[in-house]
Short mmCIF file of C-alpha atoms and ligand atoms in Angstrom, two decimals:
data_model
loop_
_atom_site.label_atom_id
_atom_site.label_comp_id
_atom_site.label_asym_id
_atom_site.label_seq_id
_atom_site.Cartn_x
_atom_site.Cartn_y
_atom_site.Cartn_z
CA MET A 22 -28.90 -28.52 25.09
CA GLU A 23 -29.28 -27.09 28.56
CA VAL A 24 -27.13 -23.96 28.98
CA ARG A 25 -25.96 -22.04 31.98
CA VAL A 26 -23.95 -18.85 31.66
CA PHE A 27 -22.02 -17.45 34.62
CA PHE A 28 -20.69 -13.92 34.37
CA THR A 29 -17.93 -14.27 36.96
CA PRO A 30 -15.97 -17.25 38.34
CA SER A 31 -17.31 -16.55 41.85
CA GLU A 32 -20.82 -17.57 40.68
CA LEU A 33 -19.58 -21.00 39.68
CA MET A 34 -20.50 -23.67 42.21
CA GLU A 35 -18.69 -26.99 42.06
CA GLU A 36 -21.94 -28.86 41.43
CA ALA A 37 -22.61 -26.68 38.36
CA VAL A 38 -19.51 -27.93 36.57
CA ARG A 39 -19.29 -31.54 37.70
CA GLY A 40 -19.83 -33.89 34.75
CA ARG A 41 -20.26 -30.99 32.31
CA THR A 42 -18.28 -29.22 29.62
CA VAL A 43 -17.27 -25.67 30.51
CA VAL A 44 -16.19 -23.13 27.92
CA VAL A 45 -14.14 -20.32 29.48
CA LEU A 46 -14.40 -16.93 27.76
CA ASP A 47 -12.02 -14.05 28.38
CA VAL A 48 -12.30 -12.34 25.04
CA LEU A 49 -10.19 -9.33 26.13
CA ARG A 50 -7.74 -10.93 26.17
CA ALA A 51 -6.57 -14.10 27.90
CA SER A 52 -8.67 -16.66 26.04
CA THR A 53 -7.88 -15.01 22.70
CA THR A 54 -4.19 -15.01 23.62
CA ILE A 55 -4.26 -18.73 24.48
CA VAL A 56 -5.91 -19.51 21.15
CA ALA A 57 -3.27 -17.41 19.35
CA ALA A 58 -0.45 -19.18 21.17
CA LEU A 59 -1.67 -22.68 20.32
CA HIS A 60 -2.54 -21.71 16.77
CA ASN A 61 1.03 -20.49 16.35
CA GLY A 62 2.54 -23.73 17.61
CA ALA A 63 2.99 -23.39 21.37
CA ARG A 64 3.22 -26.87 22.95
CA GLY A 65 0.88 -25.91 25.73
CA VAL A 66 -0.19 -23.20 28.15
CA ILE A 67 -0.20 -23.72 31.91
CA PRO A 68 -2.67 -21.32 33.56
CA SER A 69 -1.49 -20.00 36.88
CA GLY A 70 -3.51 -18.35 39.65
CA SER A 71 -0.79 -15.92 40.68
CA LEU A 72 2.37 -14.32 39.51
CA GLU A 73 4.28 -15.97 42.33
CA SER A 74 3.16 -19.51 41.47
CA ALA A 75 3.84 -18.88 37.77
CA THR A 76 7.37 -17.70 38.53
CA GLU A 77 8.01 -20.65 40.86
CA LEU A 78 6.80 -23.09 38.25
CA VAL A 79 9.03 -21.64 35.54
CA VAL A 80 12.04 -21.89 37.87
CA LYS A 81 11.10 -25.47 38.79
CA LEU A 82 10.66 -26.52 35.17
CA GLY A 83 14.06 -24.95 34.51
CA VAL A 84 14.15 -25.68 30.79
CA ASP A 85 14.96 -23.33 27.96
CA ASP A 86 11.74 -23.75 26.07
CA VAL A 87 9.48 -22.37 28.83
CA LEU A 88 8.21 -18.80 28.67
CA LEU A 89 6.84 -16.84 31.61
CA CYS A 90 3.84 -14.82 30.42
CA ALA A 91 2.16 -12.45 32.82
CA GLU A 92 -0.11 -9.44 32.78
CA ARG A 93 -1.18 -7.03 35.48
CA ASP A 94 -3.35 -4.00 34.72
CA VAL A 95 -3.15 -4.98 31.02
CA ARG A 96 0.66 -4.59 30.88
CA GLN A 97 3.42 -7.17 30.71
CA VAL A 98 4.89 -7.74 34.15
CA GLU A 99 8.50 -6.67 34.39
CA GLY A 100 10.95 -9.54 34.06
CA CYS A 101 8.50 -11.76 32.15
CA ASP A 102 8.96 -12.97 28.60
CA LEU A 103 5.53 -11.98 27.28
CA GLY A 104 2.45 -10.06 28.34
CA ASN A 105 -1.17 -10.74 27.38
CA SER A 106 -1.46 -9.26 23.92
CA PRO A 107 -2.38 -11.90 21.31
CA ALA A 108 -0.22 -9.95 18.85
CA GLU A 109 2.90 -11.03 20.75
CA TYR A 110 2.17 -14.74 20.42
CA VAL A 111 3.59 -15.21 16.94
CA SER A 112 5.16 -18.47 15.83
CA GLU A 113 8.73 -17.08 15.91
CA THR A 114 8.27 -16.58 19.65
CA VAL A 115 6.04 -19.43 20.82
CA LYS A 116 6.46 -22.37 18.42
CA GLY A 117 7.43 -25.55 20.29
CA ARG A 118 7.46 -23.77 23.62
CA LEU A 119 5.60 -24.27 26.85
CA LEU A 120 3.98 -21.15 28.29
CA VAL A 121 3.13 -20.44 31.91
CA LEU A 122 0.42 -17.77 31.92
CA ALA A 123 -0.77 -15.59 34.80
CA THR A 124 -3.33 -12.92 33.95
CA THR A 125 -5.58 -10.81 36.15
CA ASN A 126 -8.84 -12.65 35.43
CA GLY A 127 -8.54 -15.21 32.65
CA SER A 128 -6.07 -17.72 34.06
CA GLY A 129 -7.95 -17.79 37.37
CA ALA A 130 -11.26 -18.41 35.57
CA ILE A 131 -9.76 -21.44 33.83
CA LEU A 132 -8.56 -22.83 37.16
CA ALA A 133 -12.03 -22.25 38.64
CA ALA A 134 -13.51 -24.59 36.00
CA ARG A 135 -11.10 -27.48 36.71
CA GLY A 136 -13.75 -29.69 38.28
CA ALA A 137 -15.59 -30.00 34.94
CA SER A 138 -15.43 -33.11 32.80
CA ARG A 139 -14.05 -30.98 29.96
CA VAL A 140 -12.70 -27.42 29.93
CA LEU A 141 -12.44 -25.60 26.59
CA ILE A 142 -11.12 -22.12 25.95
CA GLY A 143 -13.12 -19.97 23.56
CA GLY A 144 -13.43 -16.59 21.94
CA TYR A 145 -14.56 -15.11 18.62
CA VAL A 146 -11.32 -16.32 17.06
CA ASN A 147 -12.20 -20.02 17.43
CA VAL A 148 -15.97 -20.02 17.89
CA GLY A 149 -16.57 -22.49 15.03
CA ARG A 150 -14.19 -25.04 16.57
CA VAL A 151 -15.88 -24.68 19.95
CA ILE A 152 -19.31 -25.25 18.41
CA ASP A 153 -18.10 -28.36 16.56
CA ALA A 154 -16.84 -29.71 19.87
CA LEU A 155 -20.29 -29.29 21.43
CA ALA A 156 -22.11 -31.42 18.88
CA ARG A 157 -23.11 -34.19 21.29
CA GLU A 158 -23.36 -32.08 24.41
CA LYS A 159 -26.52 -32.21 26.52
CA GLU A 160 -25.49 -29.69 29.18
CA LEU A 161 -23.15 -26.77 28.76
CA VAL A 162 -21.66 -24.16 31.06
CA LEU A 163 -20.22 -20.93 29.66
CA LEU A 164 -17.95 -19.23 32.17
CA CYS A 165 -17.10 -15.58 31.60
CA ALA A 166 -13.87 -14.42 33.22
CA GLY A 167 -15.33 -10.98 33.91
CA ASN A 168 -13.26 -8.05 35.05
CA ASN A 169 -11.81 -7.83 38.55
CA GLY A 170 -14.64 -9.90 39.98
CA GLY A 171 -17.38 -8.02 38.11
CA PHE A 172 -19.42 -8.32 34.93
CA ALA A 173 -17.63 -7.82 31.60
CA LEU A 174 -19.80 -6.94 28.61
CA GLU A 175 -17.38 -8.43 26.08
CA ASP A 176 -17.44 -11.90 27.65
CA ALA A 177 -21.21 -11.98 28.18
CA ALA A 178 -21.85 -10.86 24.60
CA CYS A 179 -19.43 -13.46 23.26
CA ALA A 180 -21.30 -16.12 25.22
CA GLY A 181 -24.51 -14.99 23.48
CA PHE A 182 -22.79 -14.87 20.11
CA LEU A 183 -21.60 -18.45 20.61
CA LEU A 184 -25.08 -19.67 21.58
CA ARG A 185 -26.73 -17.96 18.61
CA ARG A 186 -24.17 -19.40 16.24
CA TYR A 187 -24.61 -22.85 17.83
CA VAL A 188 -28.36 -22.74 17.11
CA GLU A 189 -27.74 -21.52 13.57
CA ASP A 190 -25.04 -24.07 12.75
CA THR A 191 -26.52 -27.15 14.40
CA GLY A 192 -30.27 -26.50 14.30
CA HIS A 193 -30.40 -27.63 17.94
CA GLU A 194 -32.28 -25.76 20.63
CA VAL A 195 -30.67 -24.12 23.62
CA LEU A 196 -33.13 -24.87 26.41
CA PRO A 197 -33.52 -24.76 29.35
CA LEU A 198 -31.47 -21.67 30.12
CA ASN A 199 -30.44 -20.05 33.38
CA ASP A 200 -31.03 -16.31 33.72
CA GLY A 201 -27.45 -15.56 32.70
CA ALA A 202 -27.94 -17.39 29.43
CA TRP A 203 -31.07 -15.32 28.64
CA VAL A 204 -29.11 -12.11 29.18
CA ALA A 205 -26.18 -13.40 27.14
CA LEU A 206 -28.48 -14.29 24.23
CA GLU A 207 -29.87 -10.74 24.19
CA LEU A 208 -26.38 -9.22 24.21
CA GLY A 209 -25.35 -11.72 21.57
CA LYS A 210 -27.71 -9.98 19.11
CA ARG A 211 -25.48 -6.91 19.24
CA ALA A 212 -22.30 -8.91 19.04
CA THR A 213 -23.64 -10.73 15.99
CA ARG A 214 -24.02 -7.38 14.19
CA SER A 215 -20.38 -6.46 14.85
CA PRO A 216 -18.13 -8.10 17.45
CA LEU A 217 -15.56 -5.34 16.96
CA ARG A 218 -18.03 -2.53 17.59
CA LEU A 219 -19.13 -4.21 20.79
CA LEU A 220 -15.55 -4.69 21.98
CA ARG A 221 -14.82 -1.02 21.24
CA ARG A 222 -17.80 0.05 23.35
CA SER A 223 -17.03 -2.21 26.31
CA ALA A 224 -15.33 -0.65 29.34
CA HIS A 225 -12.33 -2.96 29.08
CA GLY A 226 -12.07 -2.38 25.34
CA ARG A 227 -11.96 1.37 25.90
CA TYR A 228 -9.40 0.91 28.66
CA LEU A 229 -7.17 -1.23 26.44
CA ASP A 230 -7.44 1.36 23.70
CA GLY A 231 -6.44 4.13 26.08
CA GLU A 232 -3.44 2.10 27.25
CA GLY A 233 -2.17 1.66 23.70
CA PHE A 234 -3.59 -1.81 22.98
CA GLY A 235 -6.36 -0.67 20.62
CA ASP A 236 -5.06 -2.89 17.80
CA ASP A 237 -5.73 -5.96 19.95
CA LEU A 238 -9.48 -5.36 19.69
CA ALA A 239 -9.58 -6.23 15.99
CA LEU A 240 -7.54 -9.39 16.64
CA CYS A 241 -9.90 -10.42 19.45
CA ALA A 242 -13.02 -9.72 17.31
CA ALA A 243 -11.91 -11.68 14.24
CA VAL A 244 -14.40 -14.54 13.96
CA ASP A 245 -12.80 -17.95 13.27
CA SER A 246 -9.41 -16.43 12.47
CA TRP A 247 -7.49 -19.03 14.51
CA PRO A 248 -9.42 -22.31 14.27
CA VAL A 249 -7.81 -24.22 17.10
CA LEU A 250 -9.55 -25.75 20.10
CA PRO A 251 -7.68 -25.33 23.39
CA VAL A 252 -8.58 -27.97 25.95
CA LEU A 253 -7.38 -28.26 29.53
CA ARG A 254 -5.75 -31.64 30.16
CA ASP A 255 -4.95 -32.01 33.87
CA TYR A 256 -3.09 -28.76 34.41
CA ILE A 257 -2.03 -27.83 30.88
CA ILE A 258 -3.98 -26.37 27.96
CA VAL A 259 -3.19 -28.11 24.70
CA PRO A 260 -4.74 -28.03 21.22
CA SER A 261 -7.36 -30.73 20.75
CA GLU A 262 -6.60 -33.04 17.78
C1 MLT B 325 -7.28 -10.78 32.21
O1 MLT B 325 -7.03 -11.99 32.29
O2 MLT B 325 -7.59 -10.11 33.18
C2 MLT B 325 -7.30 -10.03 30.91
O3 MLT B 325 -7.09 -10.83 29.85
C3 MLT B 325 -6.72 -8.67 31.01
C4 MLT B 325 -6.05 -8.12 29.78
O4 MLT B 325 -6.69 -7.47 28.95
O5 MLT B 325 -4.85 -8.30 29.63
#
């Protein structure tokens, strides 16, 4: 399988995604949160590029079972129902509900991949499901959400972890690779030793810890803990059957 890894959404050219499957990774924390939400019974998650458009959409939908979920600078935005901590997305809160999600990097990265033939959302928590879904793939793009337009160690290392596990599980090769994929594979060696240790060392992991979200790191590092495969259908992320 040919693999290209992009470390930020701004690197993603439309021609790179057309006709391909894209897996979006925002390990800390949007992609992990989306997996948690769907695993715990949310009907779907609508990614939104801004707080304003998320709020407008919730007003327009105007139904009781919609939750406005938004994060800025890792905190829940005032007036919203939920923030971006996967720990909040328990079944008592999200089951049967539709979520509109606006986060600093992750929701925008998902929207950036919309031109792909298939958009999947991945993290450590569902890596096995993602790999199963790639069984017949010939060309793959891994899109890291990054952090405020820059490189994020946790996403790049998770991309490498996923590729290493893909090779191990399927026996298939990952070649040819773009330069990003080579770097990701190297970082993936460290992630394979301990995803949690890597998350704790990453700049965003340390920031989350300092802001009181340290417990989220273990949730985000738990390999295959929530085996659900989120897939973007038109404008809404739903669990694949
Ligand atoms: C994002 O989308 O920027 C992140 O998931 C930030 C966070 O840790 O909440």
